[in-house]
PDB file of C-alpha atoms in Angstrom:
ATOM      1  CA  MET A   1       0.000   0.000   0.000  1.00 45.00           C
ATOM      2  CA  PRO A   2       1.317   3.502  -0.766  1.00 49.00           C
ATOM      3  CA  GLN A   3       2.486   5.366   2.271  1.00 50.00           C
ATOM      4  CA  PRO A   4       0.715   8.701   2.975  1.00 46.00           C
ATOM      5  CA  THR A   5       2.900  11.635   2.153  1.00 45.00           C
ATOM      6  CA  GLU A   6       3.784  13.967   4.979  1.00 43.00           C
ATOM      7  CA  THR A   7       3.735  17.692   4.529  1.00 44.00           C
ATOM      8  CA  ALA A   8       5.926  19.965   6.509  1.00 51.00           C
ATOM      9  CA  SER A   9       3.933  22.507   8.471  1.00 64.00           C
ATOM     10  CA  VAL A  10       5.076  26.001   9.274  1.00 73.00           C
ATOM     11  CA  LYS A  11       3.562  28.605  11.488  1.00 81.00           C
ATOM     12  CA  LYS A  12       1.961  31.739  10.137  1.00 83.00           C
ATOM     13  CA  TYR A  13       4.832  33.888  11.438  1.00 86.00           C
ATOM     14  CA  SER A  14       8.394  32.605  11.702  1.00 87.00           C
ATOM     15  CA  ALA A  15      10.359  32.788  14.938  1.00 88.00           C
ATOM     16  CA  GLY A  16      12.776  35.210  13.285  1.00 89.00           C
ATOM     17  CA  LEU A  17       9.957  37.579  12.350  1.00 90.00           C
ATOM     18  CA  ARG A  18       8.415  37.414  15.804  1.00 91.00           C
ATOM     19  CA  ILE A  19      11.744  38.149  17.490  1.00 93.00           C
ATOM     20  CA  TRP A  20      12.259  41.059  15.087  1.00 94.00           C
ATOM     21  CA  HIS A  21       8.761  42.422  15.701  1.00 93.00           C
ATOM     22  CA  TRP A  22       9.022  42.611  19.492  1.00 94.00           C
ATOM     23  CA  SER A  23      12.678  43.652  19.502  1.00 95.00           C
ATOM     24  CA  ASN A  24      11.830  46.404  17.029  1.00 94.00           C
ATOM     25  CA  TYR A  25       8.996  47.514  19.288  1.00 93.00           C
ATOM     26  CA  LEU A  26      11.310  47.734  22.305  1.00 95.00           C
ATOM     27  CA  VAL A  27      14.068  49.593  20.436  1.00 96.00           C
ATOM     28  CA  ILE A  28      11.718  52.122  18.820  1.00 94.00           C
ATOM     29  CA  SER A  29      10.030  52.667  22.196  1.00 93.00           C
ATOM     30  CA  GLY A  30      13.458  53.325  23.679  1.00 94.00           C
ATOM     31  CA  LEU A  31      14.337  55.785  20.921  1.00 93.00           C
ATOM     32  CA  LEU A  32      11.080  57.687  21.361  1.00 91.00           C
ATOM     33  CA  SER A  33      11.588  57.652  25.138  1.00 91.00           C
ATOM     34  CA  THR A  34      14.969  59.380  24.817  1.00 91.00           C
ATOM     35  CA  ILE A  35      13.353  62.132  22.735  1.00 88.00           C
ATOM     36  CA  LEU A  36      10.497  62.463  25.221  1.00 85.00           C
ATOM     37  CA  PHE A  37      12.956  62.564  28.111  1.00 82.00           C
ATOM     38  CA  LEU A  38      15.021  65.341  26.524  1.00 78.00           C
ATOM     39  CA  ARG A  39      12.249  67.532  25.177  1.00 76.00           C
ATOM     40  CA  VAL A  40       9.610  67.159  27.873  1.00 71.00           C
ATOM     41  CA  ILE A  41      10.764  65.573  31.110  1.00 65.00           C
ATOM     42  CA  ILE A  42      14.118  67.358  31.475  1.00 67.00           C
ATOM     43  CA  ASN A  43      13.646  70.424  29.343  1.00 64.00           C
ATOM     44  CA  MET A  44      16.812  72.115  30.593  1.00 62.00           C
ATOM     45  CA  ARG A  45      15.735  75.612  29.610  1.00 64.00           C
ATOM     46  CA  GLY A  46      12.618  75.253  31.728  1.00 64.00           C
ATOM     47  CA  LEU A  47      14.538  73.641  34.590  1.00 68.00           C
ATOM     48  CA  PHE A  48      17.212  76.340  34.943  1.00 67.00           C
ATOM     49  CA  PRO A  49      15.162  78.691  37.192  1.00 70.00           C
ATOM     50  CA  LYS A  50      14.082  75.787  39.414  1.00 70.00           C
ATOM     51  CA  MET A  51      17.654  74.476  39.656  1.00 71.00           C
ATOM     52  CA  GLN A  52      18.923  77.938  40.628  1.00 69.00           C
ATOM     53  CA  GLN A  53      16.223  78.213  43.283  1.00 68.00           C
ATOM     54  CA  VAL A  54      17.080  74.825  44.802  1.00 71.00           C
ATOM     55  CA  LEU A  55      20.816  75.625  44.828  1.00 70.00           C
ATOM     56  CA  GLN A  56      20.218  79.052  46.404  1.00 72.00           C
ATOM     57  CA  GLU A  57      18.224  77.410  49.194  1.00 70.00           C
ATOM     58  CA  GLN A  58      21.355  75.371  49.936  1.00 76.00           C
ATOM     59  CA  GLY A  59      23.571  78.431  49.833  1.00 74.00           C
ATOM     60  CA  ILE A  60      25.064  77.613  46.439  1.00 75.00           C
ATOM     61  CA  SER A  61      25.180  80.171  43.660  1.00 74.00           C
ATOM     62  CA  ALA A  62      25.293  79.023  40.027  1.00 69.00           C
ATOM     63  CA  THR A  63      24.976  81.056  36.854  1.00 69.00           C
ATOM     64  CA  GLU A  64      22.821  79.965  33.964  1.00 67.00           C
ATOM     65  CA  GLN A  65      25.967  79.333  31.934  1.00 72.00           C
ATOM     66  CA  GLN A  66      27.230  76.894  34.576  1.00 70.00           C
ATOM     67  CA  LEU A  67      23.880  75.135  34.650  1.00 68.00           C
ATOM     68  CA  ARG A  68      23.957  74.889  30.868  1.00 69.00           C
ATOM     69  CA  GLY A  69      27.246  73.012  31.162  1.00 69.00           C
ATOM     70  CA  VAL A  70      25.620  70.509  33.520  1.00 68.00           C
ATOM     71  CA  GLY A  71      22.640  70.265  31.205  1.00 70.00           C
ATOM     72  CA  ARG A  72      24.865  69.463  28.246  1.00 73.00           C
ATOM     73  CA  LEU A  73      26.440  66.589  30.169  1.00 76.00           C
ATOM     74  CA  VAL A  74      23.011  65.098  30.842  1.00 76.00           C
ATOM     75  CA  SER A  75      21.869  65.673  27.254  1.00 79.00           C
ATOM     76  CA  HIS A  76      25.002  64.108  25.796  1.00 82.00           C
ATOM     77  CA  ARG A  77      24.556  61.004  27.920  1.00 86.00           C
ATOM     78  CA  ILE A  78      20.947  60.601  26.755  1.00 88.00           C
ATOM     79  CA  TRP A  79      21.972  61.203  23.140  1.00 88.00           C
ATOM     80  CA  ASP A  80      24.590  58.473  23.546  1.00 90.00           C
ATOM     81  CA  TRP A  81      21.800  56.067  24.451  1.00 93.00           C
ATOM     82  CA  HIS A  82      19.791  57.333  21.482  1.00 93.00           C
ATOM     83  CA  ILE A  83      22.728  56.522  19.191  1.00 93.00           C
ATOM     84  CA  TYR A  84      23.193  53.056  20.720  1.00 94.00           C
ATOM     85  CA  LEU A  85      19.509  52.303  20.189  1.00 95.00           C
ATOM     86  CA  GLY A  86      19.736  53.674  16.639  1.00 94.00           C
ATOM     87  CA  VAL A  87      22.575  51.269  15.869  1.00 95.00           C
ATOM     88  CA  ALA A  88      20.467  48.451  17.333  1.00 96.00           C
ATOM     89  CA  LEU A  89      17.610  49.532  15.039  1.00 96.00           C
ATOM     90  CA  SER A  90      19.901  49.346  11.998  1.00 95.00           C
ATOM     91  CA  ILE A  91      20.947  45.825  13.019  1.00 96.00           C
ATOM     92  CA  LEU A  92      17.302  44.829  13.379  1.00 96.00           C
ATOM     93  CA  LEU A  93      16.556  46.222   9.923  1.00 95.00           C
ATOM     94  CA  GLY A  94      19.286  43.985   8.534  1.00 94.00           C
ATOM     95  CA  TRP A  95      17.789  41.100  10.527  1.00 94.00           C
ATOM     96  CA  ARG A  96      14.379  41.758   8.918  1.00 93.00           C
ATOM     97  CA  ILE A  97      15.862  41.676   5.411  1.00 93.00           C
ATOM     98  CA  ILE A  98      17.714  38.423   6.104  1.00 93.00           C
ATOM     99  CA  THR A  99      14.595  36.891   7.677  1.00 91.00           C
ATOM    100  CA  GLU A 100      12.578  37.750   4.587  1.00 90.00           C
ATOM    101  CA  LEU A 101      15.144  36.001   2.390  1.00 90.00           C
ATOM    102  CA  VAL A 102      15.706  32.808   4.387  1.00 89.00           C
ATOM    103  CA  GLN A 103      12.313  31.989   5.908  1.00 86.00           C
ATOM    104  CA  PRO A 104       9.863  29.673   4.075  1.00 84.00           C
ATOM    105  CA  ALA A 105       8.112  31.343   1.150  1.00 82.00           C
ATOM    106  CA  VAL A 106       4.666  30.990   2.725  1.00 82.00           C
ATOM    107  CA  GLN A 107       5.843  33.052   5.716  1.00 82.00           C
ATOM    108  CA  SER A 108       7.352  35.867   3.680  1.00 84.00           C
ATOM    109  CA  PHE A 109       5.886  39.346   3.516  1.00 85.00           C
ATOM    110  CA  ARG A 110       5.827  39.250  -0.287  1.00 83.00           C
ATOM    111  CA  ALA A 111       3.666  36.086  -0.164  1.00 82.00           C
ATOM    112  CA  ARG A 112       1.150  37.744   2.177  1.00 82.00           C
ATOM    113  CA  LEU A 113       1.124  40.869   0.005  1.00 79.00           C
ATOM    114  CA  ARG A 114       0.548  38.754  -3.109  1.00 81.00           C
ATOM    115  CA  GLN A 115      -2.279  36.899  -1.357  1.00 77.00           C
ATOM    116  CA  ALA A 116      -3.894  40.180  -0.292  1.00 73.00           C
ATOM    117  CA  ASN A 117      -3.804  41.376  -3.917  1.00 74.00           C
ATOM    118  CA  GLN A 118      -5.627  38.323  -5.259  1.00 71.00           C
ATOM    119  CA  ALA A 119      -9.014  38.779  -6.890  1.00 52.00           C
ATOM    120  CA  PRO A 120     -11.590  38.699  -4.060  1.00 55.00           C
ATOM    121  CA  ALA A 121     -14.118  35.915  -3.856  1.00 49.00           C
ATOM    122  CA  ALA A 122     -17.809  36.711  -3.627  1.00 45.00           C
ATOM    123  CA  GLY A 123     -18.578  38.381  -0.324  1.00 46.00           C
ATOM    124  CA  ALA A 124     -14.923  38.814   0.581  1.00 50.00           C
ATOM    125  CA  GLY A 125     -14.158  41.945  -1.407  1.00 50.00           C
ATOM    126  CA  PHE A 126     -13.999  44.452   1.431  1.00 48.00           C
ATOM    127  CA  ARG A 127     -12.015  42.100   3.671  1.00 53.00           C
ATOM    128  CA  LEU A 128      -9.335  41.496   1.026  1.00 52.00           C
ATOM    129  CA  ARG A 129      -9.148  45.175   0.110  1.00 57.00           C
ATOM    130  CA  LYS A 130      -8.680  45.977   3.789  1.00 67.00           C
ATOM    131  CA  SER A 131      -6.003  43.285   4.032  1.00 73.00           C
ATOM    132  CA  ALA A 132      -4.159  44.727   1.027  1.00 77.00           C
ATOM    133  CA  ALA A 133      -4.300  48.234   2.518  1.00 81.00           C
ATOM    134  CA  VAL A 134      -2.838  46.927   5.792  1.00 82.00           C
ATOM    135  CA  LYS A 135      -0.028  45.102   3.983  1.00 84.00           C
ATOM    136  CA  TYR A 136       0.845  48.205   1.947  1.00 87.00           C
ATOM    137  CA  SER A 137       0.891  50.250   5.151  1.00 89.00           C
ATOM    138  CA  TYR A 138       3.557  47.825   6.421  1.00 90.00           C
ATOM    139  CA  LEU A 139       5.488  48.434   3.223  1.00 91.00           C
ATOM    140  CA  VAL A 140       5.368  52.172   3.957  1.00 93.00           C
ATOM    141  CA  PHE A 141       6.549  51.452   7.499  1.00 94.00           C
ATOM    142  CA  TYR A 142       9.562  49.496   6.215  1.00 94.00           C
ATOM    143  CA  LEU A 143      10.398  52.441   3.964  1.00 95.00           C
ATOM    144  CA  LEU A 144      10.115  54.878   6.888  1.00 95.00           C
ATOM    145  CA  LEU A 145      12.285  52.570   8.970  1.00 95.00           C
ATOM    146  CA  THR A 146      14.940  52.529   6.264  1.00 95.00           C
ATOM    147  CA  VAL A 147      14.931  56.332   6.019  1.00 96.00           C
ATOM    148  CA  MET A 148      15.120  56.609   9.817  1.00 95.00           C
ATOM    149  CA  VAL A 149      18.149  54.307  10.002  1.00 95.00           C
ATOM    150  CA  ALA A 150      19.903  55.938   7.030  1.00 95.00           C
ATOM    151  CA  THR A 151      19.451  59.525   8.232  1.00 95.00           C
ATOM    152  CA  GLY A 152      20.355  58.555  11.794  1.00 93.00           C
ATOM    153  CA  LEU A 153      23.633  56.981  10.691  1.00 93.00           C
ATOM    154  CA  LEU A 154      24.403  60.023   8.538  1.00 93.00           C
ATOM    155  CA  LEU A 155      23.866  62.302  11.535  1.00 91.00           C
ATOM    156  CA  VAL A 156      26.241  60.198  13.641  1.00 90.00           C
ATOM    157  CA  TYR A 157      29.060  60.900  11.173  1.00 88.00           C
ATOM    158  CA  ALA A 158      27.991  64.445  10.225  1.00 87.00           C
ATOM    159  CA  ASP A 159      30.682  66.058  12.404  1.00 82.00           C
ATOM    160  CA  ASP A 160      33.441  63.949  10.841  1.00 84.00           C
ATOM    161  CA  VAL A 161      32.543  64.283   7.150  1.00 86.00           C
ATOM    162  CA  GLN A 162      32.463  67.773   5.682  1.00 87.00           C
ATOM    163  CA  ALA A 163      29.871  66.983   3.013  1.00 86.00           C
ATOM    164  CA  LEU A 164      27.523  65.518   5.613  1.00 86.00           C
ATOM    165  CA  HIS A 165      28.157  68.413   7.990  1.00 86.00           C
ATOM    166  CA  GLU A 166      26.980  70.871   5.325  1.00 89.00           C
ATOM    167  CA  MET A 167      23.725  68.925   4.935  1.00 92.00           C
ATOM    168  CA  GLU A 168      23.282  68.186   8.642  1.00 91.00           C
ATOM    169  CA  HIS A 169      20.338  70.555   9.139  1.00 93.00           C
ATOM    170  CA  PHE A 170      18.480  69.102   6.132  1.00 94.00           C
ATOM    171  CA  ILE A 171      19.172  65.510   7.226  1.00 94.00           C
ATOM    172  CA  LYS A 172      18.049  66.319  10.770  1.00 93.00           C
ATOM    173  CA  ASP A 173      14.755  67.747   9.463  1.00 94.00           C
ATOM    174  CA  ILE A 174      14.094  64.551   7.480  1.00 95.00           C
ATOM    175  CA  HIS A 175      15.013  62.430  10.504  1.00 94.00           C
ATOM    176  CA  SER A 176      12.657  64.392  12.779  1.00 92.00           C
ATOM    177  CA  LEU A 177       9.772  64.326  10.291  1.00 94.00           C
ATOM    178  CA  ASN A 178      10.286  60.607   9.793  1.00 94.00           C
ATOM    179  CA  MET A 179      10.101  60.092  13.550  1.00 92.00           C
ATOM    180  CA  TYR A 180       6.655  61.695  13.668  1.00 93.00           C
ATOM    181  CA  LEU A 181       5.471  59.583  10.731  1.00 95.00           C
ATOM    182  CA  ILE A 182       6.654  56.405  12.441  1.00 94.00           C
ATOM    183  CA  LEU A 183       4.968  57.508  15.660  1.00 93.00           C
ATOM    184  CA  ALA A 184       1.728  58.073  13.716  1.00 94.00           C
ATOM    185  CA  PHE A 185       2.022  54.617  12.154  1.00 93.00           C
ATOM    186  CA  ILE A 186       2.536  53.016  15.580  1.00 92.00           C
ATOM    187  CA  VAL A 187      -0.563  54.740  16.973  1.00 92.00           C
ATOM    188  CA  VAL A 188      -2.679  53.679  13.982  1.00 91.00           C
ATOM    189  CA  HIS A 189      -1.227  50.156  14.145  1.00 91.00           C
ATOM    190  CA  ILE A 190      -2.056  49.726  17.828  1.00 91.00           C
ATOM    191  CA  VAL A 191      -5.575  51.120  17.365  1.00 90.00           C
ATOM    192  CA  GLY A 192      -6.083  48.805  14.377  1.00 87.00           C
ATOM    193  CA  VAL A 193      -4.900  45.737  16.285  1.00 87.00           C
ATOM    194  CA  VAL A 194      -7.138  46.539  19.267  1.00 88.00           C
ATOM    195  CA  TRP A 195     -10.087  47.098  16.918  1.00 87.00           C
ATOM    196  CA  ALA A 196      -9.429  43.811  15.131  1.00 82.00           C
ATOM    197  CA  GLU A 197      -9.048  41.909  18.411  1.00 83.00           C
ATOM    198  CA  LEU A 198     -12.409  43.243  19.592  1.00 85.00           C
ATOM    199  CA  HIS A 199     -14.191  42.323  16.359  1.00 78.00           C
ATOM    200  CA  LYS A 200     -13.666  39.669  13.669  1.00 74.00           C
ATOM    201  CA  ASP A 201      -9.892  39.238  13.590  1.00 73.00           C
ATOM    202  CA  ARG A 202      -9.170  38.009  17.092  1.00 78.00           C
ATOM    203  CA  GLY A 203      -5.850  36.366  17.871  1.00 78.00           C
ATOM    204  CA  ILE A 204      -3.534  38.771  16.006  1.00 80.00           C
ATOM    205  CA  THR A 205      -1.463  39.514  19.091  1.00 82.00           C
ATOM    206  CA  SER A 206      -1.381  35.849  20.074  1.00 85.00           C
ATOM    207  CA  ASP A 207      -0.248  34.900  16.561  1.00 83.00           C
ATOM    208  CA  MET A 208       2.673  37.314  16.803  1.00 86.00           C
ATOM    209  CA  LEU A 209       3.636  35.743  20.128  1.00 84.00           C
ATOM    210  CA  HIS A 210       3.199  32.046  19.326  1.00 86.00           C
ATOM    211  CA  GLY A 211       3.433  31.985  15.540  1.00 81.00           C
ATOM    212  CA  GLY A 212      -0.205  31.520  14.657  1.00 78.00           C
ATOM    213  CA  GLN A 213      -2.054  28.569  13.240  1.00 74.00           C
ATOM    214  CA  ALA A 214       0.193  26.220  11.293  1.00 60.00           C
ATOM    215  CA  THR A 215      -0.292  26.016   7.527  1.00 55.00           C
ATOM    216  CA  ASP A 216       0.735  23.226   5.220  1.00 49.00           C
ATOM    217  CA  GLN A 217       3.788  23.896   3.116  1.00 45.00           C
ATOM    218  CA  GLU A 218       3.925  22.071  -0.153  1.00 38.00           C
TER     219      GLU A 218
END
């Protein structure tokens, strides 16, 4: 009697993609936290009067210039962490590219995008169009991520390369704008996931943790 053929099964999301997803989340959160910390929590310009008041109560006199020197030390340390996290983000971007190339075809982003672009069956038109829009939004996110990494690395070396130093202000503007676009994407993404979990597409978060329901790979 012929033996039944076995098919290898793979999860919806590979382990490499899941590790990238949550690591990327942590690193981007860290990057945004450094910006929040610098611009809001320890806004040195706003803290100077309070710092002078506290020092005067202790019988210590400090000029604003002296306090600025202390502020620069704090800012530089936080920016160092921002750079470290930026380098980690660039490594994760490379990880994502390698994952896309080596993981099974059915788990790849291009396969899911191709599936979302298929002609919709009767009654499934809106769902597939929504799926395609979501997949293309991820494509935009990958592009934003690439621009963020590229401009960040250029800014790191802007003081050492004359040509980059001359364009530093322009590069910094692109980097800052890109940060806001990524932040907007994250907000929309989280709202979309919560909405989906509360309605017809439950299990999205669980799938990204455990891999999702296994599918047969031919």
